[in-house]
Coordinates of C-alpha atoms in Angstrom, one line a residue:
X9 CA -57.8 24.2 -61.9
X10 CA -54.8 25.2 -59.9
X11 CA -55.2 28.4 -61.2
X12 CA -58.4 28.7 -59.8
X13 CA -57.8 27.0 -56.8
X14 CA -54.7 29.0 -56.2
X15 CA -56.0 32.4 -56.5
X16 CA -58.9 31.6 -54.3
X17 CA -57.2 30.2 -51.6
X18 CA -54.5 33.4 -51.8
X19 CA -57.4 35.9 -51.8
X20 CA -58.4 34.1 -48.6
X21 CA -55.6 34.0 -46.7
X22 CA -55.6 37.7 -45.7
X23 CA -59.9 37.2 -45.8
X24 CA -61.8 37.7 -42.9
X25 CA -64.2 35.3 -41.3
X26 CA -67.4 36.5 -42.6
X27 CA -65.7 38.0 -46.3
X28 CA -66.5 36.8 -49.5
X29 CA -63.1 35.5 -50.4
X30 CA -63.2 32.9 -47.4
X31 CA -65.9 31.2 -48.4
X32 CA -64.9 30.4 -52.4
X33 CA -65.3 26.7 -53.0
X34 CA -61.9 24.5 -52.5
X35 CA -62.4 20.6 -54.5
X36 CA -63.8 18.2 -53.1
X37 CA -66.8 20.8 -51.9
X38 CA -70.2 19.1 -52.6
X39 CA -72.8 21.6 -53.7
X40 CA -75.9 19.8 -52.5
X41 CA -74.6 21.3 -48.7
X42 CA -75.7 24.9 -50.1
X43 CA -79.6 24.1 -50.0
X44 CA -79.6 22.5 -46.3
X45 CA -77.7 26.0 -45.0
X46 CA -80.3 28.3 -47.3
X47 CA -83.4 25.9 -46.0
X48 CA -81.9 26.8 -42.4
X49 CA -81.6 30.0 -42.6
X50 CA -85.4 30.9 -44.6
X51 CA -87.3 28.0 -42.0
X52 CA -86.1 30.6 -38.8
X53 CA -87.3 33.9 -40.5
X54 CA -90.1 32.3 -42.3
X55 CA -91.8 32.0 -38.5
X56 CA -92.6 35.8 -39.2
X57 CA -95.7 33.6 -40.6
X58 CA -96.6 32.4 -37.7
X59 CA -96.6 34.9 -35.3
X60 CA -100.2 35.4 -35.2
X61 CA -100.3 32.8 -32.4
X62 CA -99.1 35.0 -29.9
X63 CA -101.7 37.6 -31.0
X64 CA -104.6 36.3 -28.4
X65 CA -101.8 35.5 -25.4
X66 CA -100.7 38.7 -25.7
X67 CA -104.0 40.2 -25.3
X68 CA -104.9 38.3 -22.1
X69 CA -101.1 39.2 -20.7
X70 CA -102.6 40.9 -17.7
X71 CA -104.8 38.9 -15.9
X72 CA -107.9 39.9 -14.0
X73 CA -110.8 42.4 -15.1
X74 CA -109.1 45.6 -17.3
X75 CA -109.7 49.3 -16.5
X76 CA -112.6 50.6 -18.1
X77 CA -110.5 53.7 -19.1
X78 CA -108.8 50.8 -21.2
X79 CA -111.6 50.7 -23.4
X80 CA -110.5 54.3 -25.1
X81 CA -106.9 53.7 -25.2
X82 CA -105.7 54.9 -28.7
X83 CA -102.7 53.4 -30.6
X84 CA -99.8 55.9 -29.2
X85 CA -101.2 55.5 -25.5
X86 CA -101.4 51.6 -26.0
X87 CA -97.6 51.8 -26.9
X88 CA -96.5 52.9 -23.5
X89 CA -99.4 51.6 -20.7
X90 CA -98.4 49.6 -18.3
X91 CA -102.1 49.1 -17.2
X92 CA -104.0 47.9 -20.4
X93 CA -104.0 44.9 -22.5
X94 CA -103.2 45.0 -25.6
X95 CA -105.4 44.7 -28.1
X96 CA -104.8 42.6 -31.9
X97 CA -104.9 45.6 -34.2
X98 CA -102.2 46.8 -31.8
X99 CA -100.1 43.6 -31.9
X100 CA -100.7 43.4 -36.0
X101 CA -98.6 45.9 -36.4
X102 CA -95.5 43.8 -35.5
X103 CA -96.6 41.9 -38.5
X104 CA -96.6 45.3 -40.8
X105 CA -93.6 46.1 -39.6
X106 CA -91.9 42.7 -40.9
X107 CA -92.4 42.7 -44.1
X108 CA -91.9 46.2 -45.0
X109 CA -88.4 46.6 -43.2
X110 CA -88.1 43.3 -45.6
X111 CA -89.0 44.3 -48.8
X112 CA -87.2 48.1 -48.0
X113 CA -84.1 46.2 -46.6
X114 CA -84.2 44.0 -49.5
X115 CA -84.1 46.6 -52.4
X116 CA -81.2 48.9 -50.4
X117 CA -78.6 46.1 -49.1
X118 CA -79.6 43.7 -52.3
X119 CA -76.1 45.4 -53.9
X120 CA -74.4 45.0 -50.9
X121 CA -75.0 41.4 -50.4
X122 CA -73.8 40.8 -53.6
X123 CA -70.3 42.6 -53.1
X124 CA -69.8 41.3 -49.6
X125 CA -71.6 37.5 -50.4
X126 CA -74.5 35.2 -48.4
X127 CA -72.3 34.7 -45.1
X128 CA -71.7 37.7 -43.9
X129 CA -75.4 38.8 -45.0
X130 CA -76.8 35.2 -43.4
X131 CA -74.3 36.4 -40.0
X132 CA -75.6 40.3 -39.8
X133 CA -79.1 38.6 -40.5
X134 CA -79.3 36.2 -37.8
X135 CA -77.9 39.2 -35.2
X136 CA -80.9 40.9 -36.1
X137 CA -83.7 38.0 -36.7
X138 CA -82.9 36.1 -33.2
X139 CA -82.0 40.3 -31.3
X140 CA -85.2 41.5 -31.7
X141 CA -86.9 38.4 -30.8
X142 CA -84.8 39.0 -27.4
X143 CA -85.6 42.7 -27.6
X144 CA -89.6 41.7 -28.0
X145 CA -89.2 39.0 -25.0
X146 CA -88.0 42.4 -23.1
X147 CA -90.7 44.2 -24.5
X148 CA -93.7 41.4 -23.1
X149 CA -91.6 40.9 -19.6
X150 CA -91.4 44.9 -18.9
X151 CA -95.8 45.3 -20.9
X152 CA -94.2 48.0 -23.5
X153 CA -95.6 47.7 -26.8
X154 CA -93.0 50.0 -28.3
X155 CA -90.6 47.6 -27.1
X156 CA -91.9 44.6 -29.6
X157 CA -92.4 47.2 -32.1
X158 CA -88.9 48.3 -32.5
X159 CA -87.5 44.6 -31.5
X160 CA -89.6 41.5 -33.7
X161 CA -90.8 44.9 -36.2
X162 CA -87.9 47.0 -36.9
X163 CA -84.8 44.9 -36.0
X164 CA -86.0 41.8 -36.4
X165 CA -87.8 42.4 -39.6
X166 CA -84.4 43.5 -41.2
X167 CA -83.1 40.5 -40.4
X168 CA -86.0 38.9 -42.4
X169 CA -85.0 41.6 -45.3
X170 CA -81.2 40.0 -45.3
X171 CA -82.2 36.2 -44.8
X172 CA -84.6 36.3 -47.5
X173 CA -82.3 37.4 -50.3
X174 CA -79.0 35.6 -48.8
X175 CA -79.2 32.5 -50.7
X176 CA -81.4 33.4 -54.1
X177 CA -78.2 34.3 -56.4
X178 CA -76.2 32.1 -55.0
X179 CA -78.0 29.0 -55.4
X180 CA -78.5 30.1 -59.2
X181 CA -75.1 30.2 -58.8
X182 CA -74.5 26.7 -57.8
X183 CA -77.0 25.0 -60.0
X184 CA -76.7 26.5 -63.0
X185 CA -78.2 23.6 -64.7
X186 CA -81.7 23.6 -62.7
X187 CA -82.2 27.0 -62.4
X188 CA -86.2 26.6 -61.6
X189 CA -85.3 24.4 -58.6
X190 CA -82.5 26.3 -57.2
X191 CA -85.1 28.7 -57.1
X192 CA -87.6 27.1 -55.4
X193 CA -85.6 25.6 -52.8
X194 CA -84.1 29.4 -51.8
X195 CA -87.6 30.4 -51.3
X196 CA -89.5 27.4 -50.2
X197 CA -87.8 27.7 -46.4
X198 CA -89.4 30.9 -46.2
X199 CA -93.0 29.9 -46.7
X200 CA -92.7 26.9 -45.0
X201 CA -91.2 28.4 -41.4
X202 CA -94.3 28.7 -39.5
X203 CA -95.4 25.2 -39.9
X204 CA -93.0 24.4 -37.5
X205 CA -92.8 27.5 -35.8
X206 CA -96.5 27.9 -35.3
X207 CA -97.0 24.2 -33.2
X208 CA -93.5 24.4 -31.5
X209 CA -94.5 28.2 -30.2
X210 CA -97.8 27.3 -28.9
X211 CA -96.3 23.8 -27.2
X212 CA -93.5 26.3 -25.2
X213 CA -96.6 28.7 -24.1
X214 CA -98.4 26.2 -22.8
X215 CA -94.8 24.5 -21.3
X216 CA -94.2 28.1 -19.7
X217 CA -97.5 29.1 -19.4
X218 CA -98.5 30.0 -15.3
X219 CA -102.0 31.7 -13.6
X220 CA -99.4 34.7 -13.3
X221 CA -97.5 34.1 -16.8
X222 CA -98.8 33.8 -20.6
X223 CA -95.7 32.2 -21.0
X224 CA -95.1 34.7 -24.4
X225 CA -92.0 36.2 -23.5
X226 CA -90.0 33.0 -22.3
X227 CA -91.2 31.1 -26.0
X228 CA -89.6 34.1 -27.7
X229 CA -86.4 33.6 -25.8
X230 CA -86.1 29.8 -26.5
X231 CA -86.8 30.4 -29.4
X232 CA -84.9 33.1 -30.3
X233 CA -82.4 30.7 -29.3
X234 CA -83.1 27.6 -31.4
X235 CA -83.3 30.2 -34.5
X236 CA -79.6 31.5 -33.6
X237 CA -78.3 28.4 -33.5
X238 CA -79.7 26.9 -36.9
X239 CA -78.8 30.3 -38.3
X240 CA -75.4 30.5 -37.5
X241 CA -74.8 26.8 -39.5
X242 CA -77.2 27.8 -42.3
X243 CA -74.4 30.9 -42.7
X244 CA -71.1 29.0 -42.3
X245 CA -72.5 26.4 -43.9
X246 CA -72.6 28.7 -47.5
X247 CA -69.5 28.7 -50.1
X248 CA -69.4 30.1 -53.6
X249 CA -68.2 28.4 -56.8
X250 CA -64.7 29.9 -58.0
X251 CA -65.0 32.3 -61.6
X252 CA -65.6 30.0 -64.2
X253 CA -67.3 27.0 -62.4
X254 CA -69.6 24.5 -63.5
X255 CA -71.3 21.4 -63.1
X256 CA -69.2 18.7 -64.0
X257 CA -70.4 17.2 -67.3
X258 CA -72.8 20.4 -67.9
X259 CA -72.5 22.6 -71.4
X260 CA -74.4 25.5 -71.1
X261 CA -77.5 24.8 -73.6
X262 CA -77.7 26.9 -76.6
X263 CA -79.9 29.9 -75.9
X264 CA -83.4 30.1 -77.2
X265 CA -85.8 32.8 -75.8
X266 CA -89.2 32.2 -74.8
X267 CA -89.5 35.9 -73.2
X268 CA -91.9 38.2 -74.9
X269 CA -89.3 40.5 -75.5
X270 CA -85.8 38.8 -76.7
X271 CA -84.3 42.9 -75.8
X272 CA -82.9 44.9 -71.9
X273 CA -84.4 47.8 -70.5
X274 CA -82.2 49.3 -68.4
X275 CA -82.6 49.2 -64.3
X276 CA -82.0 53.0 -64.8
X277 CA -85.1 53.3 -66.8
X278 CA -87.2 50.3 -65.9
X279 CA -89.8 52.4 -63.0
X280 CA -90.0 55.3 -65.4
X281 CA -92.4 53.0 -67.7
X282 CA -96.0 51.9 -66.6
X283 CA -95.6 48.2 -67.1
X284 CA -93.1 48.7 -64.1
X285 CA -95.9 49.8 -61.9
X286 CA -99.1 47.9 -63.0
X287 CA -96.8 44.8 -61.9
X288 CA -95.6 46.8 -58.9
X289 CA -99.7 47.0 -57.7
X290 CA -100.2 43.3 -58.9
X291 CA -98.2 42.1 -57.2
X292 CA -99.1 44.3 -54.0
X293 CA -102.8 43.7 -54.1
X294 CA -102.5 39.5 -54.7
X295 CA -99.6 40.3 -51.5
X296 CA -102.3 42.2 -49.5
X297 CA -105.0 39.9 -49.3
X298 CA -103.2 37.1 -48.5
X299 CA -100.8 38.9 -46.0
X300 CA -103.9 40.5 -44.3
X301 CA -104.9 36.9 -43.4
X302 CA -101.8 34.8 -42.3
X303 CA -101.8 38.2 -40.3
X304 CA -104.5 37.2 -38.6
X305 CA -105.1 33.5 -39.6
X306 CA -105.3 31.5 -35.6
X307 CA -107.2 34.6 -34.2
X308 CA -109.8 33.7 -37.2
X309 CA -109.9 30.6 -37.2
X310 CA -110.7 30.6 -33.3
X311 CA -113.5 33.2 -33.3
X312 CA -115.6 32.2 -36.5
X313 CA -115.8 28.3 -35.4
X314 CA -114.8 28.2 -31.5
X315 CA -116.3 25.4 -30.2
X316 CA -117.4 23.2 -33.4
X317 CA -113.6 23.3 -33.2
X318 CA -113.3 20.6 -30.2
X319 CA -116.7 19.1 -30.9
X320 CA -118.8 21.8 -29.4
X321 CA -120.9 23.6 -31.9
X322 CA -123.3 25.4 -29.7
X323 CA -120.7 27.5 -28.0
X324 CA -119.4 30.7 -28.9
X325 CA -115.6 32.3 -28.9
X326 CA -116.7 33.8 -25.8
X327 CA -118.4 31.1 -23.8
X328 CA -115.5 29.2 -23.5
X329 CA -113.4 28.6 -21.0
X330 CA -109.4 28.8 -20.5
X331 CA -108.7 25.5 -21.1
X332 CA -111.4 24.8 -23.9
X333 CA -109.3 28.0 -25.4
X334 CA -106.2 26.4 -25.0
X335 CA -107.4 23.4 -27.1
X336 CA -108.7 25.7 -30.0
X337 CA -105.7 27.7 -29.9
X338 CA -103.3 24.3 -30.7
X339 CA -105.8 23.3 -33.6
X340 CA -105.2 27.2 -34.5
X341 CA -101.6 26.7 -34.8
X342 CA -102.2 23.8 -37.4
X343 CA -104.8 25.6 -39.8
X344 CA -101.3 28.4 -39.9
X345 CA -99.3 25.7 -40.0
X346 CA -101.6 23.6 -42.6
X347 CA -102.0 27.4 -44.8
X348 CA -98.0 27.7 -44.9
X349 CA -98.3 24.2 -46.9
X350 CA -100.1 25.4 -49.6
X351 CA -98.1 28.2 -49.8
X352 CA -94.5 26.2 -50.5
X353 CA -97.0 24.1 -52.8
X354 CA -98.2 27.0 -54.5
X355 CA -95.0 28.5 -54.9
X356 CA -93.9 25.7 -57.1
X357 CA -96.8 24.3 -58.2
X358 CA -97.9 28.3 -59.8
X359 CA -94.7 28.9 -61.5
X360 CA -94.6 25.2 -63.2
X361 CA -98.0 26.2 -64.4
X362 CA -96.1 29.4 -65.5
X363 CA -94.2 28.4 -68.6
X364 CA -97.1 26.8 -69.8
X365 CA -99.9 29.4 -69.1
X366 CA -97.5 32.4 -69.8
X367 CA -97.4 34.8 -66.6
X368 CA -100.2 37.0 -67.3
X369 CA -102.6 34.6 -67.7
X370 CA -101.7 33.0 -64.3
X371 CA -101.7 36.3 -62.6
X372 CA -106.0 36.1 -64.0
X373 CA -106.1 33.0 -62.2
X374 CA -104.9 33.9 -59.2
X375 CA -106.8 37.0 -59.2
X376 CA -110.1 35.6 -61.0
X377 CA -110.2 32.4 -58.3
X378 CA -109.0 34.4 -55.9
X379 CA -112.2 36.3 -55.8
X380 CA -114.3 33.4 -55.8
X381 CA -113.1 32.3 -53.1
X382 CA -112.9 35.2 -50.5
X383 CA -116.8 35.9 -51.6
X384 CA -117.2 32.9 -50.3
X385 CA -115.9 32.6 -47.4
X386 CA -118.7 33.8 -45.5
X387 CA -120.7 31.6 -46.8
X388 CA -118.5 28.6 -45.2
X389 CA -118.1 30.3 -42.4
X390 CA -121.7 30.6 -42.1
X391 CA -123.0 26.7 -43.1
X392 CA -120.1 26.1 -40.1
X393 CA -118.1 23.6 -43.2
X394 CA -114.8 24.0 -41.5
X395 CA -113.5 21.5 -44.5
X396 CA -114.8 24.0 -47.5
X397 CA -113.5 27.0 -45.3
X398 CA -109.6 26.0 -44.8
X399 CA -109.8 24.8 -48.6
X400 CA -110.3 27.8 -49.4
X401 CA -107.5 29.7 -47.7
X402 CA -105.9 27.1 -48.6
X403 CA -105.6 27.8 -52.5
X404 CA -105.8 31.8 -51.3
X405 CA -102.3 31.7 -50.1
X406 CA -101.0 28.8 -52.2
X407 CA -101.9 31.4 -54.8
X408 CA -100.1 34.3 -52.6
X409 CA -97.1 32.4 -52.8
X410 CA -97.0 31.8 -56.3
X411 CA -97.2 35.3 -56.8
X412 CA -94.2 35.7 -55.3
X413 CA -92.1 32.7 -57.7
X414 CA -94.1 34.2 -60.3
X415 CA -93.4 37.7 -60.6
X416 CA -89.8 37.3 -61.5
X417 CA -90.4 36.0 -64.5
X418 CA -93.5 38.4 -65.3
X419 CA -90.3 40.5 -65.4
X420 CA -88.0 39.3 -67.3
X421 CA -90.9 38.9 -69.8
X422 CA -91.2 42.5 -70.3
X423 CA -88.0 43.8 -69.0
X424 CA -85.2 41.2 -70.3
X425 CA -83.1 39.3 -68.5
X426 CA -80.1 42.3 -67.7
X427 CA -81.0 43.5 -64.5
X428 CA -83.6 41.3 -64.3
X429 CA -82.4 40.9 -60.1
X430 CA -82.0 44.6 -59.8
X431 CA -85.5 45.4 -60.7
X432 CA -86.8 42.6 -59.2
X433 CA -85.2 44.0 -55.6
X434 CA -86.9 47.3 -56.4
X435 CA -90.3 45.6 -57.1
X436 CA -90.1 44.2 -53.4
X437 CA -91.2 47.4 -52.4
X438 CA -94.8 46.5 -53.1
X439 CA -94.3 43.6 -50.4
X440 CA -93.1 46.1 -48.0
X441 CA -96.5 48.5 -49.1
X442 CA -98.8 45.3 -48.6
X443 CA -97.5 44.6 -45.7
X444 CA -99.2 48.2 -44.3
X445 CA -102.0 47.7 -46.4
X446 CA -103.1 43.8 -45.7
X447 CA -103.0 43.0 -41.6
X448 CA -104.0 47.6 -41.2
X449 CA -107.2 46.8 -43.9
X450 CA -108.5 43.6 -41.5
X451 CA -107.2 44.3 -38.1
X452 CA -108.6 47.3 -38.5
X453 CA -112.2 46.6 -39.8
X454 CA -112.3 43.7 -36.8
X455 CA -111.5 46.0 -34.0
X456 CA -114.5 48.2 -35.9
X457 CA -116.8 45.6 -35.8
X458 CA -116.1 45.2 -32.1
X459 CA -116.7 48.4 -31.3
X460 CA -120.0 48.1 -33.2
X461 CA -120.6 45.5 -30.7
X462 CA -120.6 42.6 -33.2
X463 CA -119.4 39.3 -31.2
X464 CA -116.6 36.8 -32.2
X465 CA -118.2 35.0 -35.2
X466 CA -118.5 34.7 -38.4
X467 CA -120.3 38.1 -38.9
X468 CA -116.6 38.9 -37.0
X469 CA -114.8 38.9 -40.5
X470 CA -117.4 38.9 -43.2
X471 CA -117.4 42.5 -44.3
X472 CA -113.1 41.9 -44.4
X473 CA -113.2 39.0 -46.6
X474 CA -116.0 41.3 -49.5
X475 CA -112.9 44.0 -49.1
X476 CA -110.5 41.7 -49.9
X477 CA -111.7 40.2 -53.2
X478 CA -112.2 43.9 -53.8
X479 CA -108.7 44.4 -53.4
X480 CA -108.2 41.4 -55.9
X481 CA -110.6 42.8 -58.4
X482 CA -108.0 45.9 -58.9
X483 CA -105.8 43.5 -59.3
X484 CA -106.8 42.0 -62.1
X485 CA -107.1 45.5 -64.5
X486 CA -104.0 46.1 -63.2
X487 CA -102.7 42.6 -64.7
X488 CA -105.2 43.5 -68.1
X489 CA -103.6 46.5 -69.1
X490 CA -99.8 45.3 -68.7
X491 CA -98.4 45.4 -72.4
X492 CA -94.9 44.9 -73.8
X493 CA -93.2 47.7 -73.6
X494 CA -92.5 50.0 -76.9
X495 CA -88.7 50.1 -78.5
X496 CA -88.3 53.7 -77.0
X497 CA -87.5 51.7 -73.7
X498 CA -85.4 49.3 -74.7
X499 CA -81.3 49.1 -74.7
X500 CA -79.5 49.5 -78.2
X501 CA -77.4 46.7 -79.1
X502 CA -74.3 48.7 -78.8
X503 CA -75.7 49.1 -74.8
X504 CA -76.1 45.8 -74.8
X505 CA -72.8 43.9 -76.3
X506 CA -71.0 46.2 -74.1
X507 CA -72.2 45.3 -70.4
X508 CA -71.8 41.4 -71.2
X509 CA -68.6 42.1 -72.8
X510 CA -67.7 43.3 -69.3
X511 CA -69.2 40.5 -67.9
X512 CA -67.3 38.5 -70.2
X513 CA -64.2 39.8 -69.1
X514 CA -64.7 39.6 -65.9
X515 CA -65.4 35.5 -66.3
X516 CA -62.6 35.1 -68.3
X517 CA -60.4 32.6 -67.4
X518 CA -60.2 28.4 -67.0
X519 CA -63.7 26.8 -66.9
X520 CA -65.1 24.0 -65.8
X521 CA -65.6 21.5 -62.3
X522 CA -62.2 22.1 -61.0
X523 CA -63.5 18.8 -58.2
X524 CA -66.0 21.6 -57.0
X525 CA -69.7 20.4 -56.9
X526 CA -69.2 16.5 -56.7
X527 CA -71.1 13.9 -54.2
X528 CA -74.5 14.1 -54.3
X529 CA -75.9 13.0 -51.6
X530 CA -73.5 11.8 -49.2
X531 CA -73.2 11.3 -45.7
X532 CA -72.1 14.6 -45.1
X533 CA -75.2 16.2 -47.4
X534 CA -77.2 13.8 -45.8
X535 CA -76.4 15.1 -42.8
X536 CA -76.9 18.6 -43.2
X537 CA -79.9 17.5 -45.9
X538 CA -81.9 15.6 -42.0
X539 CA -80.8 18.3 -39.5
X540 CA -83.4 21.1 -41.5
X541 CA -85.2 18.1 -42.9
X542 CA -86.5 16.4 -39.5
X543 CA -87.7 19.9 -38.7
X544 CA -89.9 19.5 -41.4
X545 CA -90.8 16.7 -41.1
X546 CA -91.8 17.1 -37.7
X547 CA -94.4 20.2 -39.0
X548 CA -95.5 18.7 -41.6
X549 CA -96.5 15.9 -39.4
X550 CA -97.8 18.7 -36.5
X551 CA -99.9 20.0 -39.5
X552 CA -101.4 17.4 -40.9
X553 CA -102.8 15.8 -37.9
X554 CA -104.0 18.9 -36.4
X555 CA -105.1 19.7 -39.6
X556 CA -107.5 15.9 -38.8
X557 CA -110.1 18.1 -36.6
X558 CA -110.9 20.8 -39.1
X559 CA -111.8 18.0 -41.6
X560 CA -112.9 15.9 -39.1

């Protein structure tokens, strides 16, 4: 213990506040302080899923009757126009940029993160995400859409990517005895961020709204400040274990492979295989179908069910007055939060089921059940059955979240474990592509329907649901074509042994707990969990309360 401790302290003495060497844990540190740090960041950046609550208010940013010339406004002119209100499709590009930049930044800077450590990555993530929201607030104030794109979409999207990947490897290192649980904790916050952020945003917009302001830029500023405080707390709460650390009393289990392959594919070769691109397509198509719906969840529910959400089923969306639209916006925020709850649950439930069903069969379930539910959704909408409609999209979004949790194991089944982390980073470019494909399909079909004279209501989204079902059908075919790799793609036993020998040499030295990681849920850990747990409980409570109206 003395060797490891003195080494950590010596290197930390010359390290900067954000450097990796500065965050090596010392005796007495409790490992249960790390998951709340990860959640503090993921619950903030997860608001990316809830940004659709801003779309409809922003389409009314300029009060009064719009200029007739605005009807023929192009996307390019919308970027710089200060006279015309924005359309949902114009704003939807921000949502697209979120996930394009998330996937790209995760793939590009994943290696950098491993070198600099999670604190620096979390710090930069907070600067980008919160700074991007502030730039977007300036865009709303000046009515410059391009500023919103650059701020929230580009700068914020980079923050999303860095924040998303910052805790994953760290938590796995702290919980080698509970890796599945650790991975679940690493990603569940991102799925649940909208459950807190969407109702909070709705409360703030209503508080700041006046006759001349929709209250969005003020909401952006307040949320950026809140998120910055939480994300900084998370970044500075990160610690990493010293070399050779393992939990007290834990012994690594004897190796027992349950993978399809016991061999390993090198990172340089993975992308050359058809299997990589088939799984890439599987993830992309599954995510595209889900992400497109998340991006318009709030306006979709409001426009389809309109007055029925507040007990006035005879009123269409266009017949509602301003006060009634405010009421249904609050309910729609609850819907956004509810599907976020399903998103979280799916990451645990489906990933656990995949251990029994197998990864390929799990994705078969995603695609077949998804096709059925998307095909039935227009029928549920025409029936006016809110309960079935919401339940259908809850299940769809559970499979969306489950797809993210299942795909790393799918890659391990096919490519082995030696480079699965890096291969997974490259596969996240599928998420970036889906961030373009899904929202574009949903938003532009909606705009085309409106241009064709279709009024807000169930018919506005019917064609979209069938197209999304078709995308899942393509994913079903791609999943069917995935096969085990041929022997030519695997590394030789000698090459694997050489790589593992380097790892063993790097970890040579004393092993043990070194008095680190113990403590369980002590007072300090309980406080840290309360800081992230109380907002999460509030989000669940608000979501469930709002859903009572949906299922009433």
